[in-house]
XYZ file of C-alpha atoms in Angstrom:
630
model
C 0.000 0.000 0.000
C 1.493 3.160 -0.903
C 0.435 6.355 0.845
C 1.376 9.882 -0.251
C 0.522 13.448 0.595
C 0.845 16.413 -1.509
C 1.688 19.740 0.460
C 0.750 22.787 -1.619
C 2.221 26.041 -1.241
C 1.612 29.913 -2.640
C 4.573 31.008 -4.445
C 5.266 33.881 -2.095
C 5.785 31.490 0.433
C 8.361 29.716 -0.905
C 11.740 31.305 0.754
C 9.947 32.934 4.236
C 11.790 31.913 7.921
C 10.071 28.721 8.948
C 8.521 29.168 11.903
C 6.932 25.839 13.677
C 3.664 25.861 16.251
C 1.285 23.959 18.319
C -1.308 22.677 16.352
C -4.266 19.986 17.056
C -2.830 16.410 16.474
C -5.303 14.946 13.048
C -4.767 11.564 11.374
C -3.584 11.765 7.997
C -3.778 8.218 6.828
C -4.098 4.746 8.613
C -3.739 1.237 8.321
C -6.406 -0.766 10.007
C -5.617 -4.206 11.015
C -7.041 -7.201 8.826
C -7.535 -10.590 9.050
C -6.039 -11.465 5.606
C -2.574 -10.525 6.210
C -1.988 -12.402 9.426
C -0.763 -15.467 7.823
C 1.687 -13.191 6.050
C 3.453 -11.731 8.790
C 4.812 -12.754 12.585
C 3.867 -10.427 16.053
C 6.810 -9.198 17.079
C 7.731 -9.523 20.612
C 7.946 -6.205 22.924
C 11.467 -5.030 23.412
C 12.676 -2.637 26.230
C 15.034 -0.091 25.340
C 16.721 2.250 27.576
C 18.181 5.739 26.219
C 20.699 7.550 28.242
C 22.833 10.707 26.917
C 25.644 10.237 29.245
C 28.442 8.566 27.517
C 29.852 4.944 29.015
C 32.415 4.656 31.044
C 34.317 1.447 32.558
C 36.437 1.528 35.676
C 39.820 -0.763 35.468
C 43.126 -0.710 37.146
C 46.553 -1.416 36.197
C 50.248 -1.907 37.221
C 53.487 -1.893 35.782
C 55.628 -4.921 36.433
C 58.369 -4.571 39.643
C 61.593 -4.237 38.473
C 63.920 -6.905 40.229
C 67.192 -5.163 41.621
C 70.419 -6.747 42.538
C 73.578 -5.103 43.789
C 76.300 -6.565 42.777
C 80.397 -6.017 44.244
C 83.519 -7.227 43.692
C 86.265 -6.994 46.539
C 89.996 -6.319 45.645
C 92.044 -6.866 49.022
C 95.878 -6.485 49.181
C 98.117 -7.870 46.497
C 95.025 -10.384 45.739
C 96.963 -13.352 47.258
C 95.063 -16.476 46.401
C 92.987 -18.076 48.895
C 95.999 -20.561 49.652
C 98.414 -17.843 50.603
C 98.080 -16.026 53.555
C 99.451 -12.315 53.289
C 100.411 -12.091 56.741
C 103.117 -15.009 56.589
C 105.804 -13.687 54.929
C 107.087 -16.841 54.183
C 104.293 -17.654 52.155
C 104.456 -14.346 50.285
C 108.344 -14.875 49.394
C 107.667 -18.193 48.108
C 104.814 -17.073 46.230
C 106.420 -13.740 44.944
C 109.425 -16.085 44.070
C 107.833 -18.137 41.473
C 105.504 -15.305 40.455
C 108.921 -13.927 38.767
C 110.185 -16.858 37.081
C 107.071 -16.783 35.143
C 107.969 -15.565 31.289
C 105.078 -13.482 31.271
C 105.696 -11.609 33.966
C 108.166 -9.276 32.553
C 105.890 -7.940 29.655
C 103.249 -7.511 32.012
C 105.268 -5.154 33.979
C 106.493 -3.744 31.354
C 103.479 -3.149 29.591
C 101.720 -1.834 33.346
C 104.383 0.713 33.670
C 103.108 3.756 31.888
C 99.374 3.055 33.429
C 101.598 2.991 36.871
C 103.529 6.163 36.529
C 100.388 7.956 34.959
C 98.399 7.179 38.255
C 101.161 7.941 40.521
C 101.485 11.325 39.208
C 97.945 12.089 39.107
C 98.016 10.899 43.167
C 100.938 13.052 43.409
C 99.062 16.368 42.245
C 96.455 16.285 43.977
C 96.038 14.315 47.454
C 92.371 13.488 47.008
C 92.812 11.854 51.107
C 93.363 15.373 52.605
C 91.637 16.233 55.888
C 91.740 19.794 56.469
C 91.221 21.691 60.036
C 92.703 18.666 61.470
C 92.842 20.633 65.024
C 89.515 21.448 65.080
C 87.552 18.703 65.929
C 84.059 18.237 67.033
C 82.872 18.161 70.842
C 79.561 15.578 71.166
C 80.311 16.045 74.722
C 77.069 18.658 75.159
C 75.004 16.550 72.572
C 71.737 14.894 73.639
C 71.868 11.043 72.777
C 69.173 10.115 70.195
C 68.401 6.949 68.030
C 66.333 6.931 65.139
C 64.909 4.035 63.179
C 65.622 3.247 59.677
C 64.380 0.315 58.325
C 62.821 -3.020 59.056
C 63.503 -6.375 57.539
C 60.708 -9.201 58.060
C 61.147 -12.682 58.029
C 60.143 -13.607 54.413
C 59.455 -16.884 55.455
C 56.492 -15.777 57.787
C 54.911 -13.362 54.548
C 51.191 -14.663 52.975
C 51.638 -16.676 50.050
C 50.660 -14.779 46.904
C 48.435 -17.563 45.631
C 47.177 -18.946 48.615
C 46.758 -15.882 51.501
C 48.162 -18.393 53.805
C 51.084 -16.948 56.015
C 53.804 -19.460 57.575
C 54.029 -19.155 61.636
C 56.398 -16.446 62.700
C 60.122 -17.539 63.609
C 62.498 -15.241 66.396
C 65.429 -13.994 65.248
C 67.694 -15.832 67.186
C 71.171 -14.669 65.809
C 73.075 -11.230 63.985
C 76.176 -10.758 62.450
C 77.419 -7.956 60.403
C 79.708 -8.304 57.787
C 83.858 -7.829 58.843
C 84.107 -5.265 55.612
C 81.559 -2.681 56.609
C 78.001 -1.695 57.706
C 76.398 -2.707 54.588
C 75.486 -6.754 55.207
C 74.585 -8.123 57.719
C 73.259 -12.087 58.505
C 69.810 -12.826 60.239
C 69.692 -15.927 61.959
C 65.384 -17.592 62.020
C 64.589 -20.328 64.837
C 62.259 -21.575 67.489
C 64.211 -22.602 70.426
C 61.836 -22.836 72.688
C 61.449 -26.305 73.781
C 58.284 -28.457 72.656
C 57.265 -25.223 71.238
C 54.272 -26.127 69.054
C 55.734 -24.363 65.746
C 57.666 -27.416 65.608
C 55.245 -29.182 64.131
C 54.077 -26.558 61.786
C 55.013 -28.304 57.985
C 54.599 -24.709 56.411
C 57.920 -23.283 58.702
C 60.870 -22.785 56.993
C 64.525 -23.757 58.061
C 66.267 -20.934 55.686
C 67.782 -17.807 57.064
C 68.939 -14.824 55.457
C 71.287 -12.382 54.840
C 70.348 -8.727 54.137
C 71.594 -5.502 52.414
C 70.821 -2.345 54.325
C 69.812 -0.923 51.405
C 67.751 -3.009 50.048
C 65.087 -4.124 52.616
C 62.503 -5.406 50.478
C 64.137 -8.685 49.554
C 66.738 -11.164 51.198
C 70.456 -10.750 49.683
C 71.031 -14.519 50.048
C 69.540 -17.411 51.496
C 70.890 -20.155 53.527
C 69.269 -23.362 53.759
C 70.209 -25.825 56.296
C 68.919 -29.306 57.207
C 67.901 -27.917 60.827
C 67.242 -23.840 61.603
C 70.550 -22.060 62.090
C 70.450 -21.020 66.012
C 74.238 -19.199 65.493
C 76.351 -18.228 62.886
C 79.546 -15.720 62.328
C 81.363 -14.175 59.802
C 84.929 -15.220 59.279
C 86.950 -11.869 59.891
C 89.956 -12.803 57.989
C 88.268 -14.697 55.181
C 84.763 -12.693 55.189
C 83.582 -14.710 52.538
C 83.308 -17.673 54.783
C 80.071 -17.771 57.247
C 80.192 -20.222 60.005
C 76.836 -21.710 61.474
C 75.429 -23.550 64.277
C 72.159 -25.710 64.057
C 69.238 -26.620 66.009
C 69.846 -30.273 66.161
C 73.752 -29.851 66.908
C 75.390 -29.943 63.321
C 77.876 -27.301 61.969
C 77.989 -25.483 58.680
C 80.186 -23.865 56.441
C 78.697 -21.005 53.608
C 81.191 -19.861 50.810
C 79.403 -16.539 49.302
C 82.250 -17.364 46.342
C 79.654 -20.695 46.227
C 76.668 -18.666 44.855
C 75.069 -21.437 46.532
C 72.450 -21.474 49.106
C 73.233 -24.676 50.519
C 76.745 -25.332 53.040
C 79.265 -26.444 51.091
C 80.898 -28.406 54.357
C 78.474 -30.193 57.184
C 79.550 -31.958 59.935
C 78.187 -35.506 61.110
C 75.743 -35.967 63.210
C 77.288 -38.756 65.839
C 80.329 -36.093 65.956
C 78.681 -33.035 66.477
C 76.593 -30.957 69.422
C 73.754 -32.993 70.970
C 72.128 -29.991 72.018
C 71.159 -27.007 70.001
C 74.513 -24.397 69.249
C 74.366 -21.411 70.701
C 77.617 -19.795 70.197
C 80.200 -19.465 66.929
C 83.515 -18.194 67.328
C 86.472 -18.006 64.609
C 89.765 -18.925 66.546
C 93.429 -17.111 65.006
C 95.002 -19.476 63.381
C 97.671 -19.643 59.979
C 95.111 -20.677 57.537
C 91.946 -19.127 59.011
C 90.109 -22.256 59.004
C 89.422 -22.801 62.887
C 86.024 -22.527 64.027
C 84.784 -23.113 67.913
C 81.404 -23.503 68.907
C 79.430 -24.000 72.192
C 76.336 -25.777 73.145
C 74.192 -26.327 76.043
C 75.333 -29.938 76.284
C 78.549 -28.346 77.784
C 80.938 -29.147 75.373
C 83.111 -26.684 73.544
C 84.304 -28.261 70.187
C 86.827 -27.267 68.004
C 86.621 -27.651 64.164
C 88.558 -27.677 60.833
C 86.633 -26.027 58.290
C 88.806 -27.606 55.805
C 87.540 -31.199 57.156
C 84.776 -30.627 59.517
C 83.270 -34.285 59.282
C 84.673 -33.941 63.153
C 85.883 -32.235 65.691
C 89.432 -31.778 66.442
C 89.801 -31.028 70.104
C 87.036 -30.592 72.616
C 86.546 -29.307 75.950
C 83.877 -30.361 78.514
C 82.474 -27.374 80.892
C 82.755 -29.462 84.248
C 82.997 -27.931 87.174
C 86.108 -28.334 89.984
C 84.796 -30.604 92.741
C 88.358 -29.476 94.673
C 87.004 -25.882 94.518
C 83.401 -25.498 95.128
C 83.691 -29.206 97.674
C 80.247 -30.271 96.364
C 79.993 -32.822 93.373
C 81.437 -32.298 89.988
C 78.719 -31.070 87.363
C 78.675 -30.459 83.612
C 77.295 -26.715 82.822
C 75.240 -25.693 79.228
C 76.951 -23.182 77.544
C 74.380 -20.610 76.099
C 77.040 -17.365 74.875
C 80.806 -17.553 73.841
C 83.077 -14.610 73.133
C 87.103 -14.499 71.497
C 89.009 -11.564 71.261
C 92.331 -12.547 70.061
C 94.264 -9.801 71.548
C 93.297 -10.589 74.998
C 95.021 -14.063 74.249
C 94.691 -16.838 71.138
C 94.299 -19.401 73.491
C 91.588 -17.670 75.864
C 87.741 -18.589 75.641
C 85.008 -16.734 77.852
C 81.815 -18.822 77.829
C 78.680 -17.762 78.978
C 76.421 -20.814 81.100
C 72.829 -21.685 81.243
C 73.354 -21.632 85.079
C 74.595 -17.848 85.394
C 77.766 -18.705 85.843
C 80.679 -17.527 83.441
C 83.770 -20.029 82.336
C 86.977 -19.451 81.055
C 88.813 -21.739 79.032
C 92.528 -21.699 78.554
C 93.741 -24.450 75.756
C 97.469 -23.883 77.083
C 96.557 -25.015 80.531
C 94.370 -27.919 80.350
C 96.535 -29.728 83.220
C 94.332 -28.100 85.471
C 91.050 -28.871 85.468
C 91.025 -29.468 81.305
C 91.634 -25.468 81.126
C 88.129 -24.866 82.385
C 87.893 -22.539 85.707
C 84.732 -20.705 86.615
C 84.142 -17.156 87.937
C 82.159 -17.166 91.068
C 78.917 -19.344 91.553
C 77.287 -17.220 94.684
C 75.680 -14.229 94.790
C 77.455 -12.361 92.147
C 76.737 -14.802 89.560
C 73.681 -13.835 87.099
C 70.320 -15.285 87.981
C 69.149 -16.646 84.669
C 70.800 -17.446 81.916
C 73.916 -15.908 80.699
C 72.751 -14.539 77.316
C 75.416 -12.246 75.749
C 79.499 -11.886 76.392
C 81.690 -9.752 75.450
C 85.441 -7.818 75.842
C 86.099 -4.222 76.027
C 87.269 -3.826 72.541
C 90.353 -1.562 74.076
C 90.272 -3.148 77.992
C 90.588 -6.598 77.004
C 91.030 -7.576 80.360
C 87.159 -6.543 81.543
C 84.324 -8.046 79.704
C 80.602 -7.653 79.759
C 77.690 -9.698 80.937
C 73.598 -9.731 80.793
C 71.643 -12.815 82.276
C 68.718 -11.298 84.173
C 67.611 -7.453 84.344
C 71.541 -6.287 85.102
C 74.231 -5.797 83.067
C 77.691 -6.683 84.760
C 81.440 -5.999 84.031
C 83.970 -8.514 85.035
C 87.675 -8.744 84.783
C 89.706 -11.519 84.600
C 91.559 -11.919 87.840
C 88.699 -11.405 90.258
C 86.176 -14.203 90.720
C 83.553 -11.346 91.353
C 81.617 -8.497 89.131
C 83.850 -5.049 89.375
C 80.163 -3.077 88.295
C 76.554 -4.169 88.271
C 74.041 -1.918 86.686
C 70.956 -1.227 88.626
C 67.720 -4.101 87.564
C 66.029 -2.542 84.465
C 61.898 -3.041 84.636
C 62.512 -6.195 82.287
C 64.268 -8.513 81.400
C 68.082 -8.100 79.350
C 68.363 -10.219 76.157
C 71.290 -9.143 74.505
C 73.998 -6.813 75.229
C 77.468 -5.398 73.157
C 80.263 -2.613 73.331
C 80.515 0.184 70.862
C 83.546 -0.430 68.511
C 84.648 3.008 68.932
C 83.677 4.033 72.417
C 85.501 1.992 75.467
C 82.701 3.507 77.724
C 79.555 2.842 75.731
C 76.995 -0.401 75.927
C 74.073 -1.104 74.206
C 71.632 -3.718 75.531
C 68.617 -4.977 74.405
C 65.371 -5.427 76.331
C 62.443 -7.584 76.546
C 59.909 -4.839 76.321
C 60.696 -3.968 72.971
C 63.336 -0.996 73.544
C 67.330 -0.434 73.555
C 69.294 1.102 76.339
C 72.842 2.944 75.425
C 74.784 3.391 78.630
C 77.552 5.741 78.852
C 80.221 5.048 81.427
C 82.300 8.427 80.979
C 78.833 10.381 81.377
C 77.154 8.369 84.685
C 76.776 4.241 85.251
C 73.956 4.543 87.766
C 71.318 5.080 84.717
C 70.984 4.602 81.143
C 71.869 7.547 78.851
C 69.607 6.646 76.274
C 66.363 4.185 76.252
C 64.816 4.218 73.154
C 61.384 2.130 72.234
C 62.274 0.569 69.089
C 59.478 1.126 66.566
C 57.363 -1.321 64.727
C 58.927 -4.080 67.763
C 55.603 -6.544 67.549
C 57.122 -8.731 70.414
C 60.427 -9.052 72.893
C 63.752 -7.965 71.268
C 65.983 -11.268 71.638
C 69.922 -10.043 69.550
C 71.784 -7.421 69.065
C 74.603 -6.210 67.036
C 76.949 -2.942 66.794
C 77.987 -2.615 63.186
C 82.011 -1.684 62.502
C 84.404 0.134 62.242
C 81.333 3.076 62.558
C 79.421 2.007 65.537
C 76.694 3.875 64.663
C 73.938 1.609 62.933
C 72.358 -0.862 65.290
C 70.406 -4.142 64.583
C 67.994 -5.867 66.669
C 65.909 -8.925 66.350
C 62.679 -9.816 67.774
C 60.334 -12.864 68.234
C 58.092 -11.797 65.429
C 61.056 -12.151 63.021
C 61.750 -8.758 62.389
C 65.104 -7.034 62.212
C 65.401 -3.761 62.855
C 67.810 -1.167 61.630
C 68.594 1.847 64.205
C 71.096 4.815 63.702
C 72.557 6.327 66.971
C 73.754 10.064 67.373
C 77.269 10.724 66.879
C 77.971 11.233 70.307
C 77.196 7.659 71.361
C 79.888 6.834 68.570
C 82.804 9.318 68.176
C 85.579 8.998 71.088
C 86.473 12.123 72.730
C 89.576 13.265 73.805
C 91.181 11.478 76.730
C 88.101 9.178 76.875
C 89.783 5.849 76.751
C 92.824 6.894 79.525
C 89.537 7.929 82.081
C 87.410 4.389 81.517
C 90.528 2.549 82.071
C 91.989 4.612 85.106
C 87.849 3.451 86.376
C 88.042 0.204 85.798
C 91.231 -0.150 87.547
C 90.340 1.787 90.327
C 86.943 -0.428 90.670
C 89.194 -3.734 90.322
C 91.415 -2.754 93.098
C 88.847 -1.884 95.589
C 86.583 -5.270 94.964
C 90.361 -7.259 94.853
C 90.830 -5.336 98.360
C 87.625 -6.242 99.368
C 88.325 -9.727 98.771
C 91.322 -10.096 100.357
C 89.973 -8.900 103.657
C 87.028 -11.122 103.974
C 89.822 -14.375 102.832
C 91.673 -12.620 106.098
C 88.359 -12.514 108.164
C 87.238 -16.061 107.266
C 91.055 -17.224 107.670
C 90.541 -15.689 111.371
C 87.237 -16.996 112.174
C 88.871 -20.549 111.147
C 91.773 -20.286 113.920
C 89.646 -18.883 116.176
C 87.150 -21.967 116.088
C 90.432 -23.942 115.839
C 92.157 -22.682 118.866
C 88.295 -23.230 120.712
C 88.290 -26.824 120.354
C 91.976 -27.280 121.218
C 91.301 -25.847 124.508
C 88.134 -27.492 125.259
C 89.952 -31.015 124.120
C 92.903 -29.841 126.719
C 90.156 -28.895 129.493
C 88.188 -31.916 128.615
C 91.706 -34.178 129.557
C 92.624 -32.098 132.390
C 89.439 -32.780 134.257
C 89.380 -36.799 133.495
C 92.588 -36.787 134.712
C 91.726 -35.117 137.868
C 88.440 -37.563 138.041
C 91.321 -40.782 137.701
C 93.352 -39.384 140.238
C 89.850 -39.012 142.437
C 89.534 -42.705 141.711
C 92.809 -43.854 142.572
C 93.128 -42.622 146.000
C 89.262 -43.798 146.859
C 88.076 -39.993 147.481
C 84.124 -39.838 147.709
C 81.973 -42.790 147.818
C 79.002 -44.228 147.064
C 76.195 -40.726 146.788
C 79.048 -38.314 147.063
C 81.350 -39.840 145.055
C 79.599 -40.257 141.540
C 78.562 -36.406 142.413
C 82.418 -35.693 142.340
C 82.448 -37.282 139.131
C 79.586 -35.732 137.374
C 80.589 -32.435 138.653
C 84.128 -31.825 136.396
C 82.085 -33.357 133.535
C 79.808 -31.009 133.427
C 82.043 -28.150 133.531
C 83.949 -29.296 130.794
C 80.745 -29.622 128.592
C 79.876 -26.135 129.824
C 83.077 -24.956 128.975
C 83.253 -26.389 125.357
C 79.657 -24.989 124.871
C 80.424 -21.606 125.319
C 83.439 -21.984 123.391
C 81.150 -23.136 120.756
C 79.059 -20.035 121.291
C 81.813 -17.921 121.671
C 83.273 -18.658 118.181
C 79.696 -18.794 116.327
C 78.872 -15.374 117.636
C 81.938 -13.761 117.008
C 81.316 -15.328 113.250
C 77.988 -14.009 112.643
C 78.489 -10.431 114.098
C 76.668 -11.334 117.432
C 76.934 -11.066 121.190
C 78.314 -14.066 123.113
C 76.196 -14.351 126.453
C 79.558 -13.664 128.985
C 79.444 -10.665 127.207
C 75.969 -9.465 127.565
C 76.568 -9.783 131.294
C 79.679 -7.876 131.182
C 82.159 -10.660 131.981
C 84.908 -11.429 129.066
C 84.763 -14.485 126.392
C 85.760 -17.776 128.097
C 88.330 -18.225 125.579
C 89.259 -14.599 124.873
C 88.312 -14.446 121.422
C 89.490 -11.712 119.390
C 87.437 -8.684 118.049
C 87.525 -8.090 114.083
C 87.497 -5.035 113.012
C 85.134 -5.446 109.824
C 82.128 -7.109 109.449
C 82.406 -10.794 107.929
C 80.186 -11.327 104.526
C-alpha cells in the first residue's frame, strides 16, 4: 500500500523563515488491522530499550611490572693473594712472589703496566684526594643529647602470605646477627624456634632458611641459607669474610662460601660427631690458615673444628665444674654465649652458662682442670641465663655480661663483678660494646626498647632508652655494626630485624676518653680485689679462732678426766658423794666447750656471746675483728 501526501504552497511562500507551532494532532492516513494478512506476517515480541545521553564509562586498574634489583660487588684486598696464601706469613708471600717472577710473562706484564703505573702515581701526586683539612679542630659531642632513630625493618620472608594462597607461615624469632667484617652494609639474620616443645615445631609450612640482608635493600633477602635444621648461630669469618660459620638446632655445623653462589653449606659436619644440644655460640679462633672454628652448646661441650675437614671435631673441651674448689659434686654446665678476642690471648675462651655462671677456658693449661675454671657461683653470679658476652674492645682484660635485668662488668683476675648496673623493669636479652667508644653499651630489652649506657657520662642510669618502633614482640639479639658504631640491629620474636642509627655522640671517642674508663676500671678492680682479700683474712681468722676453741676445750676436757682418775685412785668420795664428784668436772667441761662453741659462732655471725651481755669477758678470749664478715 502506498500512501502519499501532496503539500501545496503559494509562491510567495516559498523562501519565508520557517517558523513551527502547536497545532491539534489529526490523522492523515491509517492502516487498520485485517484478518487477511496475518498469515503473512509474525507479532513481534515487545522489546525494552533504555536511552541515556551520558556517555559509558568502565572503571579498570593497572600496574606496571616490579623491576627486580640486585647489587652486585667485587672486593679487591691487598696484592690479591690467592685463597691458599696467607698475606700475613711472609714466608708464604716470598715463596709465592718467588715463582711469580720466574714466570715468562711476567716481565711484559710489567712492562706493559708501567706507563698506566707512573700515569696514576702522578695524578696521586698532584692532587692528594685523602686530605683532611682543620685537622685541630675537631668536634665536641660532649654537650650533645643522645638520640636513636629508626631506619628500616627487615621481616622474616618466610612468615609473609603466600601470593596464591593468603596463607602466612608461623612467625620464627630472630635468634642470631652478624654484620659483615668489611663494613656496615650486610649483615646475617639468623630464624629459629628454640623454645622447647614449642608447638611451631610441628608446623610443615615453617621454613629452616635464614637470610642475609643488604641495608639498602630491605625489600628482599640478599642470600639465602638453607640448612637441614634452623641455624640457632652463625659468624662471619673476619679474615676470610667470605666464609660464614653456622650452628644448628639439632647440633650440626655449617660452612657457607658466598664465592659458592650457593644457598646450601658447602661443608656439614656428622651428626654422631657433632653438638647434641642445640649451638648457641660461633667463634672463629686465630690461626695460619683461618680455618678454625669453635662452637658452644648447652650440652657443655666446647668443640673445636677444621673447616677444611669438619666431618669432626678436632679437640674438645667439657664445661665441668672443679669438685676441689666449690667441695660439692662435679657437674657439667650448658653453655648458652661464647666470646674471642684474640688480643686478649689466642688461646683464651670466655663462655657464657645456662646456670649464670661464666667459664673461662685456657687451651694452654688444660693440666688443670682441662683449662676450664669458673668465675664465682654465689651471689654475684647472674640469675638466669647468661645470654650475651663480650670484651672491652680496648680493655681486654674486663668483659661484659647480661643474664637477668643487670648488666655486669667482670675482669679476669677477680672471681667477682667489678660493676653491676641497677635491675632494668625487664628482662636483658642481649647486650654489646661500641667499637669506637671503650665507655659505651648497648643492651637490648624484653619490652621492645634499647638502652645505650655511657660510662664516661654516669653508670647509675641509662643515657639513652629508646622504644624501638614497629617491635611486635620481645627484642631477643643485638649487634653494633664496625668500624662506625653507629647503625644498630635488633631482632625480635616476630622475626623482624630492625635497623637503628645512633647520634654521633654515642659513637665518636672524645679526647682522653679511653685513659679515664681505664683509670675506672682499675680503680673499681682494686677496691673489689681489696675487698676480697679482707674477707679471705676474716674467714682465715674466724677458722683459727674456732680452731684454737676446740683445742682448749679437748685440753680442758683431759685435764678434768685426769683429775676424776686421780679421784679414783686414791678412793676420794663414795658411794652418793662420790659419783657427784664425778659428774661435777664433767659437766664443767661440757659447759666450757659450749660456750666456746658459742663464743666462736657469735663472734662469726656479728653477734653477742652471752659472757658478754653480762659484762664478763669471752671464756676463751676471742678476738674482736674489726670489719664485718660477709
Amino acid at each position: 500500500m502506498e500512501i502519499s501526501y501532496l503539500y501545496t504552497k503559494a509562491r510567495t511562500e516559498f523562501g519565508k523563515q520557517v517558523r513551527f507551532g502547536d497545532v491539534e494532532a489529526h490523522g492523515v492516513a491509517g492502516v487498520y488491522p485485517t484478518k487477511k494478512l496475518d498469515a503473512d506476517y509474525v507479532v513481534r515480541r515487545h522489546n525494552k530499550f533504555l536511552a541515556d545521553t551520558k556517555p559509558p564509562m568502565q572503571q579498570s586498574s593497572i600496574n606496571t611490572e616490579r623491576l627486580q634489583v640486585a647489587n652486585t660487588g667485587m672486593v679487591h684486598r691487598e696484592g690479591g693473594w690467592p685463597r691458599e696464601i696467607d698475606p700475613t706469613d711472609k714466608a708464604d708471600v716470598n715463596r709465592f712472589r718467588k715463582k711469580a717472577e720466574k714466570d715468562e710473562t711476567y716481565k711484559s706484564s710489567v712492562i706493559a703496566l708501567t706507563p698506566v703505573i707512573c700515569q696514576a702515581m702522578r695524578q696521586n701526586n698532584t692532587v692528594d684526594i685523602y686530605q683532611h683539612f682543620f685537622d685541630e679542630d675537631k668536634a665536641s659531642y660532649g654537650a650533645e643529647v643522645p638520640m636513636a632513630r629508626g631506619l628500616a625493618s627487615f621481616s622474616d620472608p618466610a612468615s609473609r602470605a603466600d601470593p596464591h594462597t593468603g596463607v602466612a607461615s608461623s612467625s620464627r624469632p630472630v635468634c642470631a646477627l652478624d654484620w659483615h667484617p668489611d663494613g656496615p652494609s650486610t649483615v646475617a639474620a639468623a630464624y629459629a624456634v628454640t623454645a622447647f616443645q614449642d608447638a611451631r615445631h610441628f608446623d610443615a609450612r615453617l621454613t629452616r632458611s635464614s637470610f642475609i640482608w643488604d641495608v639498602l635493600s630491605p625489600n628482599e633477602p640478599k642470600h639465602e641459607l638453607k640448612t637441614p635444621s634452623p641455624i640457632t648461630a652463625l659468624k662471619f669469618n673476619p679474615k676470610a669474610p667470605e666464609t660464614l660459620a653456622g650452628g644448628c638446632y639439632n647440633g650440626l655445623v655449617g660452612v657457607f662460601d658466598s664465592r659458592d653462589n650457593a644457598d646450601h653449606p658447602c661443608m656439614t659436619s656428622v651428626l654422631e660427631h657433632s653438638h647434641t644440644d642445640p649451638v648457641y655460640a660461633v667463634q672463629w679462633a686465630q690461626a695460619k690458615a683461618h680455618n678454625v672454628c669453635v662452637t658452644a652448646s648447652s650440652d657443655g661441650r666446647v668443640l673445636f673444628w677444621d673447616v677444611r675437614k669438619i666431618s669432626q671435631p678436632t679437640d674438645e673441651v667439657l664445661l665441668e665444674s672443679d669438685s676441689r674448689q666449690t667441695g660439692d659434686e662435679a657437674f657439667v654446665l650448658g653453655a648458652s654465649c661464647m666470646e674471642y678476642n684474640p688480643e686478649a690471648g689466642a688461646h683464651k675462651f670466655l663462655v657464657g652458662t645456662e646456670q649464670g655462671v661464666v667459664g673461662q677456658v685456657d687451651m694452654r693449661n688444660r693440666k688443670k682442670n682441662g683449662g676450664v675454671g669458673f668465675f664465682t657461683t654465689g651471689p654475684g653470679k647472674h640469675l638466669g641465663p647468661v645470654n650475651s658476652i663480650q670484651r672491652n674492645p680496648v680493655h681486654t682484660k674486663f668483659f661484659l655480661t647480661v643474664g637477668d635485668w643487670s648488666a655486669r662488668i667482670w675482669a679476669e683476675d677477680l672471681k667477682t663483678p667489678v660493676l653491676t648496673t641497677q635491675f632494668s623493669s625487664a628482662m636483658l636479652a642481649a647486650a654489646q660494646w661500641s667499637p669506637t667508644r671503650p665507655a659505651v653499651f648497648f643492651t637490648a630489652r624484653h619490652d621492645g626498647s634499647i638502652e645505650a649506657w655511657d660510662l664516661f657520662w654516669r653508670y647509675d642510669e641509662p643515657a639513652l632508652v629508646h622504644q624501638v618502633a614497629g617491635a611486635r614482640g620481645d627484642l631477643t639479639c643485638l649487634a653494633v655494626s664496625s668500624p662506625n658504631g653507629r647503625l644498630l640491629t635488633v631482632g625480635d620474636t616476630a622475626g623482624n630485624v630492625h635497623l637503628i642509627e645512633v647520634s654521633e655522640g654515642l659513637a665518636a671517642v672524645g679526647g682522653g676518653e679511653k685513659l679515664a674508663i681505664g683509670n675506672m676500671l682499675e680503680r673499681e678492680f682494686k677496691q673489689e680485689k681489696l675487698l676480697e682479700h679482707k674477707a679471705k683474712e676474716a674467714r682465715r681468722a674466724v677458722l683459727e679462732l674456732e680452731a684454737n676453741a676446740k683445742a682448749q676445750a679437748t685440753q680442758t676436757a683431759e685435764d678434768e678426766k685426769a683429775k676424776v682418775a686421780r679421784a679414783k685412785k686414791k678412793g676420794k668420795g663414795g658411794g652418793k658423794d662420790g659419783e657427784e664428784s664425778v659428774e661435777a668436772p664433767l659437766r664443767r667441761v661440757d659447759a666450757a666447750f659450749m660456750a666456746a662453741v658459742k663464743a666462736a659462732e657469735a663472734e662469726e655471725g656479728g653477734g653477742v656471746t652471752p659472757e658478754e651481755e653480762e659484762g664478763a669477758s669471752p671464756v676463751f678470749g676471742l678476738l674482736d675483728l674489726p670489719w664485718e664478715l660477709p
